[in-house]
Every structure is written in structure tokens, then in C-alpha cells.
């Protein structure tokens, strides 16, 4: 799935990472990859254009920001064995789907630097430039399909807790699958399930997080962690902490526990909302999100509406 160009660039990045800030000569990189020094220079130039912080000197090349590399080699086992890294993909969901059908292990994670055709819910375009964190989790749980929704809520909850732990940011979850910071979109989730009879064949949870990228060109009001803090942050730390938090959380897939903790982190309950479903638009006050993940909205006439699926806007 990784083409020859991507493979060579991944080798270059791995060698630079293992050097721990020391300079590696073009000659040495040429020997390690089996290509010419001119070709090495071209690959380095392309990597710089993709946002990798590589410095050049008369002696060679070195990384100035290894904490932002997301290669498997950058993580300790067993996490390093779960990560499937790609510099560029159409979408991490597409790549994860292919890998899932090939039978990769439960709890694998597809990571990409850039997605060329990223989409969110309802096929909306999602900006995913280098600097963000674009991942899809591949899960093959021994869980009834009726409980699959809990993985999405567990993921948004875990991400909210992770960002609070690492950066003291008050990140709120919005029903059904967004994360907000200062009322602006920080991250979004998208789930997909493939079943066989009454079993989950695999479940994909795609997550896009604005980290060090500039999301100002998005169609909606958005923010990145770097913008909120006024400095770049380590994507590596975010990914490692989030995956640990998420996998710990789903060890006991209890609806009451997960939804109870999720409700403590949400900004949707108690807010006036407009929810667009396939057949209607409902406006009113968000009263609750129950253990089944259903949003309850009371309209102006006092009628309560249970909403299982829809686009929710805080008004």
C-alpha cells in the first residue's frame, strides 16, 4: 500500500529520527537507501515541503522536531506494533478499511500526514493539512453491533480527557461526534461498521484533530491546539496518551459508565440546538443524552424528541 517513493522517504525519516538530532550525511543516507545523493536531496526537499522540520548543513541533514514524527519507530511497544503510518493517503478511513479486510489485528491505528480526499459526516469536506493528527482506529471487538455506538462516545471522551491532562484545555464534546474548544471545532469523529450476521467484522473510528495546522480555511469556525496555546505541541504525545486512554476505557464497555462520563464533558446538554435529521429539522433545548446515545430535545411546544442520528448545531 506504500509506494516506492513513500517507502524511501519513510526510511529517511526513520534514520534521521534514530540519529536523535545528530547530523547524517547525504552519503550515508545514500548508502542506507540505495539511491543517489541527488535523489536524497530531492526527497529531503519534498519532505520539507510536506512540513517536516529537517535542517541542512554542509555535513548533512538533521531533524529539529522529532516529537512531531508519528512513525512506528517513534513509539514504544506495544504501541509501535499497532501503528500503520502513511505520508499521504486519500483518507485514513479508506486505508483502514483495506487493512481491516486484510485482517490486521484489533486495535491497529492508521496515521497519515495528509489526506487528499478527507470527508466528515454527510460527506462534507474536511481540511486535513500537514500538522494535524489524522487517524483511524481499526477495532475487531467481540461486541454485539447494537453496542458499536459506545466506541465513538468512548473515543471522543478519551480525547477530551487527554487534551485536558496534557494541556489543561477545557475541551467539550458535542453530540454526536465533535470536540469544541472555546466554542470552535477542534476535532471530529466518523465511525463505520462492517458486520457479518450478528457479529462485528470490524469497526472503524476516524478522528481528525487540529493540532499544529491552521484550520482557518475550513467551512466552519475551527481552532487548533497550537492556536489556543500560542505554540506548537507534540502530536506524538497526544497520540500515545489518547490511545492509552481509549484502550483502557473500552476494556469494560459499560454503557452507563461511558455515557455518564461523556455527559460530564459535553456542552450540548442544556444548550439550545438545531438538529437536522434526514427527514426533519428539530429546534429546542437539549435535555439529555441517554445511555443509548440518543439526544433528547424539547421543542417550543414542550414536546420531547428522541434523536438517534443527525447533525447538531448549538444556537
XYZ file of C-alpha atoms in Angstrom:
315
model
C 0.000 0.000 0.000
C 3.052 2.259 0.464
C 4.629 3.102 -2.897
C 8.381 3.196 -3.520
C 8.677 6.963 -3.077
C 6.820 6.866 0.245
C 8.906 3.889 1.359
C 12.199 5.694 0.708
C 11.010 8.848 2.478
C 9.919 6.783 5.459
C 13.384 5.200 5.631
C 14.983 8.664 5.507
C 12.747 9.897 8.329
C 13.441 6.797 10.423
C 17.210 7.229 10.059
C 17.003 10.915 10.945
C 14.825 10.119 13.967
C 17.190 7.432 15.246
C 20.062 9.916 14.968
C 18.465 11.897 17.854
C 19.335 15.300 16.445
C 22.758 14.365 15.115
C 23.627 15.104 11.502
C 23.572 12.297 8.927
C 25.480 12.881 5.725
C 23.932 12.626 2.299
C 26.494 9.924 1.513
C 25.343 7.823 4.466
C 21.662 8.253 3.578
C 22.516 7.279 0.006
C 24.153 4.068 1.251
C 21.205 3.238 3.516
C 18.565 3.753 0.828
C 20.434 2.620 -2.269
C 19.738 5.837 -4.192
C 21.977 8.704 -5.298
C 22.843 11.766 -3.197
C 20.949 13.919 -5.693
C 17.876 11.740 -5.191
C 18.330 12.058 -1.414
C 18.383 15.849 -1.753
C 15.157 15.755 -3.798
C 13.416 13.564 -1.210
C 14.594 15.828 1.624
C 13.291 18.859 -0.275
C 9.903 17.167 -0.756
C 9.740 16.218 2.929
C 10.415 19.833 3.902
C 7.574 20.954 1.646
C 5.320 18.459 3.429
C 6.090 20.188 6.721
C 8.877 18.050 8.184
C 11.415 20.183 10.052
C 14.659 18.975 8.511
C 17.725 21.209 8.563
C 20.521 21.020 6.016
C 24.183 21.760 6.645
C 27.463 21.133 4.812
C 27.734 17.918 6.842
C 24.280 16.582 6.001
C 20.783 16.625 7.471
C 19.139 16.501 10.905
C 15.658 16.707 12.430
C 14.815 19.727 14.561
C 11.440 18.478 15.827
C 11.472 14.685 16.314
C 8.494 14.896 18.707
C 6.218 15.539 15.758
C 7.139 12.382 13.889
C 4.495 9.661 14.001
C 6.429 6.710 12.578
C 6.066 3.375 14.397
C 9.730 3.592 15.426
C 8.914 6.733 17.436
C 6.727 4.796 19.883
C 7.419 2.109 22.462
C 5.935 -1.392 22.145
C 3.175 -2.479 22.024
C 2.009 0.833 20.541
C 4.719 0.765 17.875
C 3.316 -2.542 16.619
C -0.186 -1.094 16.200
C 0.647 1.941 14.077
C 0.433 1.914 10.274
C 1.995 5.150 9.050
C 1.475 6.786 5.642
C 2.777 10.175 4.481
C -0.203 10.722 2.185
C -3.492 8.861 1.633
C -6.890 9.593 0.123
C -8.380 9.137 3.599
C -7.281 7.184 6.650
C -10.737 5.561 6.622
C -10.167 4.189 3.107
C -6.753 2.849 4.065
C -8.017 1.394 7.345
C -10.884 -0.343 5.554
C -8.443 -2.059 3.200
C -6.206 -3.118 6.086
C -9.177 -4.359 8.118
C -10.285 -6.566 5.232
C -6.741 -7.929 5.068
C -7.068 -8.979 8.704
C -4.798 -6.624 10.660
C -5.040 -7.105 14.446
C -7.586 -5.483 16.738
C -6.563 -2.019 17.992
C -4.487 -1.129 14.938
C -4.196 2.556 14.071
C -3.736 4.178 10.661
C -1.890 7.506 10.785
C -1.356 9.891 7.865
C 0.348 13.247 7.478
C -2.075 14.406 4.806
C -5.395 13.261 3.336
C -6.223 14.266 -0.210
C -9.953 13.484 -0.083
C -10.859 13.768 3.583
C -14.552 13.797 4.393
C -16.559 14.188 7.550
C -20.153 13.310 8.297
C -22.636 13.642 5.430
C -19.666 13.617 3.038
C -18.586 17.139 3.994
C -15.053 18.128 3.045
C -12.642 18.077 5.971
C -9.437 20.099 5.729
C -6.524 17.875 6.751
C -3.263 19.604 6.001
C 0.106 18.575 7.483
C 0.432 19.487 11.140
C -2.845 17.945 12.237
C -3.431 14.469 13.592
C -5.382 12.311 11.137
C -6.017 8.756 12.302
C -8.422 5.837 12.030
C -8.691 3.105 14.641
C -9.343 -0.456 13.452
C -11.306 -2.448 16.008
C -12.449 -6.066 15.847
C -14.264 -6.412 19.171
C -16.297 -9.348 20.409
C -19.232 -6.987 20.890
C -22.816 -7.027 19.553
C -23.343 -4.495 16.729
C -26.003 -2.780 18.861
C -23.251 -1.560 21.208
C -20.928 -0.266 18.483
C -22.008 3.340 19.154
C -20.196 3.229 22.500
C -16.786 3.176 20.805
C -17.480 6.546 19.199
C -18.517 8.089 22.519
C -15.553 6.444 24.282
C -13.194 7.915 21.685
C -14.486 11.491 21.983
C -14.479 11.205 25.789
C -10.914 9.850 25.812
C -9.684 12.607 23.513
C -11.286 15.299 25.665
C -9.654 13.866 28.793
C -6.302 13.506 27.030
C -6.180 17.150 25.986
C -7.154 18.286 29.468
C -4.416 16.125 31.000
C -1.681 17.237 28.606
C -2.543 20.901 28.108
C -5.150 21.866 30.748
C -7.579 22.700 27.943
C -11.313 22.667 28.622
C -12.323 20.665 25.562
C -16.047 19.909 25.398
C -17.709 17.076 23.499
C -20.666 17.935 21.273
C -23.280 15.357 20.339
C -22.800 13.223 18.385
C -19.131 13.378 17.411
C -17.351 16.745 17.610
C -14.982 18.309 20.120
C -15.132 22.039 20.791
C -12.596 24.432 22.259
C -13.725 27.982 23.008
C -16.903 27.085 21.109
C -14.923 26.312 17.945
C -14.426 22.943 16.281
C -11.196 21.301 17.373
C -11.792 17.716 16.287
C -14.324 15.491 14.589
C -15.049 11.785 14.576
C -16.558 9.479 11.990
C -17.452 5.828 12.553
C -18.076 2.979 10.157
C -19.037 -0.608 10.870
C -18.959 -3.772 8.773
C -20.924 -6.691 10.133
C -21.294 -10.369 9.349
C -24.515 -11.982 10.606
C -24.857 -10.737 14.183
C -21.143 -10.027 14.676
C -18.940 -7.002 14.119
C -16.453 -7.881 11.396
C -14.630 -4.614 12.046
C -15.350 -1.142 13.345
C -13.504 1.968 12.165
C -13.293 5.174 14.183
C -11.815 8.025 12.157
C -10.560 11.053 14.064
C -9.294 14.389 12.787
C -7.642 16.733 15.293
C -6.427 20.246 14.552
C -3.053 20.269 16.310
C -0.393 22.470 14.693
C -2.200 23.116 11.416
C -4.132 26.270 10.547
C -7.818 25.348 10.067
C -8.896 28.902 9.194
C -9.827 27.866 5.644
C -12.457 25.439 6.944
C -16.089 25.965 6.030
C -16.922 26.215 9.739
C -15.370 28.096 12.656
C -12.447 25.995 13.805
C -9.387 26.193 16.038
C -6.200 24.200 16.591
C -4.410 23.303 19.814
C -1.381 25.284 18.666
C -3.509 28.370 18.089
C -5.137 28.065 21.510
C -1.806 27.711 23.306
C 0.202 30.046 21.099
C 2.839 27.387 20.431
C 3.253 24.090 18.587
C 2.727 20.903 20.576
C 3.791 17.277 20.281
C 1.464 15.183 18.140
C 3.359 12.114 19.306
C 2.419 12.743 22.942
C -1.213 13.370 22.029
C -1.477 10.153 20.025
C 0.256 7.987 22.627
C -1.776 9.380 25.534
C -5.067 9.201 23.634
C -4.588 5.601 22.517
C -3.694 4.524 26.044
C -6.731 6.331 27.483
C -9.079 4.947 24.823
C -7.956 1.328 25.049
C -8.159 1.455 28.853
C -11.675 2.904 28.577
C -13.029 0.165 26.294
C -11.718 -2.694 28.407
C -15.070 -2.513 30.192
C -17.631 -1.479 27.591
C -20.300 -0.382 30.043
C -22.908 1.984 28.590
C -23.767 3.638 31.889
C -20.128 4.303 32.762
C -19.119 5.579 29.331
C -22.188 7.721 28.752
C -22.142 9.020 32.321
C -18.554 10.211 31.944
C -19.292 11.578 28.457
C -22.212 13.650 29.780
C -19.886 15.299 32.296
C -17.755 16.542 29.384
C -20.489 17.692 26.992
C -21.589 21.221 26.169
C -24.704 20.025 24.329
C -26.978 19.250 27.285
C -28.676 22.434 28.476
C -27.935 24.247 25.209
C -30.416 25.387 22.585
C -29.830 23.327 19.461
C -30.949 22.808 15.904
C -30.777 19.208 14.785
C -31.083 18.283 11.130
C -32.118 14.701 10.521
C -32.781 13.015 7.213
C -36.479 13.946 7.286
C -36.860 16.985 9.519
C -35.249 19.817 11.470
C -35.873 19.974 15.208
C -35.136 23.054 17.302
C -35.277 23.351 21.051
C -33.428 22.732 24.290
C -31.148 19.700 24.540
C -32.420 17.915 27.643
C -30.316 14.786 27.838
C -28.233 12.165 26.070
C -29.271 8.760 27.388
C -27.231 5.587 27.790
C -28.173 4.526 24.257
C -26.564 7.700 22.871
C -29.944 9.213 21.973
C -30.253 13.004 22.155
C -33.488 14.300 23.696
C -34.641 17.746 22.581
C -37.658 19.652 23.949
C -39.221 21.954 21.355
C -41.089 25.236 21.920
C -44.361 23.336 22.388
C -42.923 21.237 25.182
C -42.699 18.057 23.130
C -39.659 15.831 23.689
C -37.980 14.416 20.587
C -35.602 11.427 20.751
C -32.920 11.789 18.063
C -30.717 8.841 17.223
C -28.838 10.339 14.280
C -28.495 13.847 12.919
C -26.415 16.981 12.573
C -26.494 19.056 15.752
C -25.809 22.792 15.819
C -25.563 24.823 19.026
C -27.629 28.010 18.581
